XYZ file of C-alpha atoms in Angstrom:
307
model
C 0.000 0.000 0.000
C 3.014 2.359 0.947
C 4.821 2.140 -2.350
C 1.235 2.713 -4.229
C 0.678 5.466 -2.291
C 3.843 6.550 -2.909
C 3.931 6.038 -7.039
C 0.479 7.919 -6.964
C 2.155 10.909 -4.937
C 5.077 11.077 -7.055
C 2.483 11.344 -10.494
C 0.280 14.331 -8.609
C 3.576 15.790 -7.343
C 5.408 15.347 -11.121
C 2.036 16.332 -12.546
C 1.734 19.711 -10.803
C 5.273 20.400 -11.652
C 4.193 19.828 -15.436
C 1.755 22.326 -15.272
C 4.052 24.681 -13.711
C 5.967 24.471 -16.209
C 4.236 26.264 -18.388
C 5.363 29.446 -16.741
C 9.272 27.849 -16.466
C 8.282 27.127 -12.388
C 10.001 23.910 -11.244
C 7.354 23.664 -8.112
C 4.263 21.899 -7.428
C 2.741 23.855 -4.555
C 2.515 26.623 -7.992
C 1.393 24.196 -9.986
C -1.753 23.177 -7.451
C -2.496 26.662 -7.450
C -2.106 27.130 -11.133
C -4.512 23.615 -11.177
C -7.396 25.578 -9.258
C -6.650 28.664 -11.128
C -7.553 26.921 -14.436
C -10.458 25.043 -12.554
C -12.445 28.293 -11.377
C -12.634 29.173 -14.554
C -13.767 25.794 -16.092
C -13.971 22.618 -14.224
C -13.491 20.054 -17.356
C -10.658 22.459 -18.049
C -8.643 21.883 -14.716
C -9.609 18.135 -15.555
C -7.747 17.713 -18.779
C -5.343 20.021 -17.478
C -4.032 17.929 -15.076
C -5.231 14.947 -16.961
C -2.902 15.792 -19.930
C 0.247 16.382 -17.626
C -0.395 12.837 -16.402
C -0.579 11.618 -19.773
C 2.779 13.410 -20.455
C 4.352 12.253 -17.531
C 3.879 8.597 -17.701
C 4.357 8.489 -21.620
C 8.059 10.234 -20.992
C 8.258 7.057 -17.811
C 7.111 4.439 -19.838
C 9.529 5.497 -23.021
C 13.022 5.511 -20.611
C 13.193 9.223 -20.774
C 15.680 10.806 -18.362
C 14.341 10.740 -14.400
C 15.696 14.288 -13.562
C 13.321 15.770 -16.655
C 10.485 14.011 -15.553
C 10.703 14.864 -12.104
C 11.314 18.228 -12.913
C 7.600 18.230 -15.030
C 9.621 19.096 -18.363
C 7.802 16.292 -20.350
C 4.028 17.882 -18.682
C 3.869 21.221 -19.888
C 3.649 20.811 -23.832
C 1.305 18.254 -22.646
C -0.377 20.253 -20.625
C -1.123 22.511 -23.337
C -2.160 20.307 -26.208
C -4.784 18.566 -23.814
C -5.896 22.381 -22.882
C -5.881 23.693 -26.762
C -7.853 20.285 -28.204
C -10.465 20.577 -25.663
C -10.879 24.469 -26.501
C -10.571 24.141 -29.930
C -12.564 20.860 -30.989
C -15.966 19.378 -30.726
C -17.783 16.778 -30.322
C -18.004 13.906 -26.909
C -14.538 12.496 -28.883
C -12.122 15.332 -28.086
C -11.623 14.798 -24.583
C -10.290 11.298 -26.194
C -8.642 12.681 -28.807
C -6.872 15.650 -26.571
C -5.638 12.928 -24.112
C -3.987 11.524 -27.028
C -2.628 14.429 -28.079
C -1.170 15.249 -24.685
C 0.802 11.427 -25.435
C 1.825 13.124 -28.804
C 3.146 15.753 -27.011
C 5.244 14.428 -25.142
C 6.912 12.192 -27.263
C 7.995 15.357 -29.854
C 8.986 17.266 -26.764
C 11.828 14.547 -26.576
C 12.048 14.536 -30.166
C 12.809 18.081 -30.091
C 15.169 17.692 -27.579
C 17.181 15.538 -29.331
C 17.262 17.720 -32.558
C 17.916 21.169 -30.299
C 20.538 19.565 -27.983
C 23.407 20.872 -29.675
C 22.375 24.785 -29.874
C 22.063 24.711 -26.215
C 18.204 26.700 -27.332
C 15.492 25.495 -25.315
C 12.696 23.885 -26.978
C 10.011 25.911 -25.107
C 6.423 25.470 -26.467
C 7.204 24.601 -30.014
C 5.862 21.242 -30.124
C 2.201 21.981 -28.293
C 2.121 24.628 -31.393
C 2.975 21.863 -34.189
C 0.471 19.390 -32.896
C -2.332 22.000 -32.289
C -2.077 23.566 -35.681
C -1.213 20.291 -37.683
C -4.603 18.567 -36.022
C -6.466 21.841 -36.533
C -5.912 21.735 -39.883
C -6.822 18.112 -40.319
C -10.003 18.635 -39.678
C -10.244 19.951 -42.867
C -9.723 16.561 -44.610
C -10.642 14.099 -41.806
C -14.220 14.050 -40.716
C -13.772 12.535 -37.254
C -11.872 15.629 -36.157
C -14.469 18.436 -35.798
C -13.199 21.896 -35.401
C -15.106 24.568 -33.186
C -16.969 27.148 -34.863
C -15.101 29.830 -34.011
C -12.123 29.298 -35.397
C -13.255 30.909 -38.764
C -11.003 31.390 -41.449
C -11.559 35.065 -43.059
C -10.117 37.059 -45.975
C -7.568 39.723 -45.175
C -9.271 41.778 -47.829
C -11.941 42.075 -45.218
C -10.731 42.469 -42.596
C -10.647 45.823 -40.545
C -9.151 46.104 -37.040
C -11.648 47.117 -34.115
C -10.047 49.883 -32.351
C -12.756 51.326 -30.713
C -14.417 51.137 -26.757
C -12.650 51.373 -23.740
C -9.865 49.158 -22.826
C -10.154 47.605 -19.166
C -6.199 47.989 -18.303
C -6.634 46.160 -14.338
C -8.754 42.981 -16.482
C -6.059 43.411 -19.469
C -3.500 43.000 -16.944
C -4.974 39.615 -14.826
C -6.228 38.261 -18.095
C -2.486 38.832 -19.968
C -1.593 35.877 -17.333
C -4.891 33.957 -17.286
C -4.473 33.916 -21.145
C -1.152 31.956 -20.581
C -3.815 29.067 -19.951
C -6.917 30.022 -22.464
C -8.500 31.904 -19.436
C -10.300 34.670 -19.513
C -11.393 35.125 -15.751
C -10.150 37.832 -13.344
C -10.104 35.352 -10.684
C -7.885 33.017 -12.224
C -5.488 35.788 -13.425
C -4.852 36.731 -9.501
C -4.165 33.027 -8.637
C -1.698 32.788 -11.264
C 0.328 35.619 -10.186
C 0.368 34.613 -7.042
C 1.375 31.104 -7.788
C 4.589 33.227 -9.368
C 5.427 35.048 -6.926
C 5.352 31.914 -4.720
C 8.115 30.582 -7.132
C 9.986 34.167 -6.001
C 9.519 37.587 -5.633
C 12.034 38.103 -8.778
C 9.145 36.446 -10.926
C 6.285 38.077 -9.754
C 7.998 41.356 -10.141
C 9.277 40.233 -14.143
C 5.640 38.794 -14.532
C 4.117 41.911 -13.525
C 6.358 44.265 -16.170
C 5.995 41.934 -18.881
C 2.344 42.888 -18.596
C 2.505 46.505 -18.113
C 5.098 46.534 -21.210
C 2.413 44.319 -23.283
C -0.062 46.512 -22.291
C 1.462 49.653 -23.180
C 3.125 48.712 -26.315
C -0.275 47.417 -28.039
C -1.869 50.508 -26.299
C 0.670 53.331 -28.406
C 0.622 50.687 -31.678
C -2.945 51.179 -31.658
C -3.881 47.363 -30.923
C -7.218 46.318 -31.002
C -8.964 47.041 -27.685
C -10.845 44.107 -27.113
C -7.260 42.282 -27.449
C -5.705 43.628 -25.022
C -8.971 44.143 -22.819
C -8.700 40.022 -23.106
C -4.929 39.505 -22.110
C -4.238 38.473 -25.979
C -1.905 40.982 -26.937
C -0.266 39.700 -23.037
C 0.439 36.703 -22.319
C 3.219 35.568 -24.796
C 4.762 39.060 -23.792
C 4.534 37.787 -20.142
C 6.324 34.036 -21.027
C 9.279 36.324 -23.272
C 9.903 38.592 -20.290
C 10.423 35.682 -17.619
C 12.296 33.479 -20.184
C 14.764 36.433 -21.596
C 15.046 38.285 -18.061
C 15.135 35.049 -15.420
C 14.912 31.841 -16.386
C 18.000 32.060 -19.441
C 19.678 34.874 -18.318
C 23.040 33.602 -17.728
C 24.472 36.370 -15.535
C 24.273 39.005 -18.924
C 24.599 42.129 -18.084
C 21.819 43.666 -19.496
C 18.923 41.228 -19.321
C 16.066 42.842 -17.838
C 16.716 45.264 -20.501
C 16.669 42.965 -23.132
C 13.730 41.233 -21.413
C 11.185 44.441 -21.637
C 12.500 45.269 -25.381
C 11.800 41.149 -26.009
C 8.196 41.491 -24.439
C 7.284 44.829 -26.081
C 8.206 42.848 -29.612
C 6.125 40.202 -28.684
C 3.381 42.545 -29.797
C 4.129 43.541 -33.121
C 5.403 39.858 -33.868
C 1.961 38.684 -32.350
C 0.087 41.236 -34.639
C 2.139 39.635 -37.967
C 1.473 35.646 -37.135
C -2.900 36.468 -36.039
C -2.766 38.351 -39.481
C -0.793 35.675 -41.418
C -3.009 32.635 -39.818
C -6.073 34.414 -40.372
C -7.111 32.717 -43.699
C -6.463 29.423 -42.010
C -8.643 30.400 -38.888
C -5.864 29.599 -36.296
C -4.972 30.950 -33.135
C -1.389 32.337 -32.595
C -1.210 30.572 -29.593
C 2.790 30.826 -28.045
C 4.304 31.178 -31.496
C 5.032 34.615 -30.964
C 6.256 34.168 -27.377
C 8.913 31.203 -29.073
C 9.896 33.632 -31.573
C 11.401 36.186 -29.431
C 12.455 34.180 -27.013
C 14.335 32.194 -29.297
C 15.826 35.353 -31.261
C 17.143 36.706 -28.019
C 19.033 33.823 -26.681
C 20.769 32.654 -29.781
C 21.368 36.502 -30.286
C 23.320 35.813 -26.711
C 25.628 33.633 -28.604
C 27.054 36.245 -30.560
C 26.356 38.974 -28.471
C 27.735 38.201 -25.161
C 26.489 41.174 -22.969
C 22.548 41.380 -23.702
């Protein structure tokens, strides 16, 4: 009974870590909160969410991948948010199944990717819950038992005209730039999340917190659309750059909260360019533009030693 107990604590424990993750925390205590966070604002939501990190979890187990990664939730979070993203983004009583299965997917390009990136020393970050989410998005074009939801719509960009007009909500902007970080749009959940940050350290909370405020005024002065940033949508990639850039690959450089508010305020025109350029497909941006930046800044690092 002791060592069942004791595999079933290890897979919450691992599991919490994996949704943690998501936000670079290596702690479970954040990733409970982040757990109830997501499940205030949707209970079949917190379900898959922790659902799908299991999923990753005992795929990378079960495949031989390294201990110290699992334990550390590294295989959850791409997991994490596949099994979030499916569930959202599908319908029909078969995509709980089928976003379980993605979450296995998930996991097993993660270490893929791994493999492939090892040698540039460039972390991997959310890439592969952005491959499978678009790739089975777009099957559902061709394959009948994959149902996409109606609104995902694909449009012309010769019709398209931005919104700019009505007030923009900058305290709900703010809690929903981290909420969005999960597909939530609930003031609630946005608090909970920054706490569970700052619970990881002060240092993070503080990053988190000007990540938003530079997301926020950036798309403000470009002129973004207000019900974007109203919703956190314009934030929450500009929230991941600004922790990844700033704390969690800064490597002692000089200037890297510097570099981490100029990475976060280009988050915004970047996410702008990739909403614009899936819009005929009818696909969310999703992380893509937070991977972009992210990715820009630290291989810039390799050349450029002080930023």
């Amino acid at each position: 009974m002791t060592i069942i107990n004791n595999k079933w604590g290890w897979l919450f424990i691992t599991s919490f870590k994996g949704i943690s993750q998501v936000i670079f925390i290596d702690n479970a205590a954040s990733g409970f909160i982040m757990l109830i966070a997501i499940t205030l604002a949707s209970y079949p939501l917190g379900i898959i969410a922790l659902i799908s990190s299991m999923v990753g979890t005992l795929v990378a187990k079960i495949g031989g991948a390294d201990n110290e990664s699992i334990n550390q939730g590294l295989f959850g979070y791409n997991s994490v948010l596949t099994g979030m993203a499916l569930s959202l983004f599908l319908t029909g009583n078969d995509r709980w199944l089928i976003a379980a299965v993605g979450a296995a997917i998930a996991a097993i390009v993660t270490a893929a990717m791994m493999h492939f990136m090892r040698q540039t020393t460039i972390p991997i970050l959310t890439f592969p819950f952005i491959v499978i989410t678009w790739f089975l998005l777009l099957s559902t074009y061709r394959l009948v038992t994959f149902k996409i939801s109606s609104a995902l719509i694909p449009q012309s960009l010769s019709h398209w005209t931005p919104d700019i007009k009505g007030q923009i909500n900058l305290l709900t902007g703010a809690l929903d730039s981290m909420g969005q970080i999960f597909f939530l749009d609930y003031a609630l959940s946005g608090i909970l999340l920054f706490l569970a940050v700052f619970l990881a350290g002060w240092r993070w909370g503080i990053y988190a917190i000007v990540g938003t405020i530079a997301a926020l005024l950036t798309s403000y002065f470009l002129k973004g659309e207000h019900t974007l940033i109203s919703h956190g949508l314009y934030g929450y990639n500009a929230v991941l750059t600004m922790l990844a850039v700033s704390e969690v690959f800064k490597e002692n450089h000089r200037y890297s909260v510097v570099t981490g508010i100029f990475a976060a305020c280009l988050t915004i025109p970047i996410t702008a360019s990739i909403d614009t350029w899936l819009l005929p497909y009818g696909l969310p941006a999703l992380t893509l533009p937070f991977v972009v930046c992210t990715w820009i800044f630290l291989a810039a690092r390799k050349v450029m030693s002080q930023i």
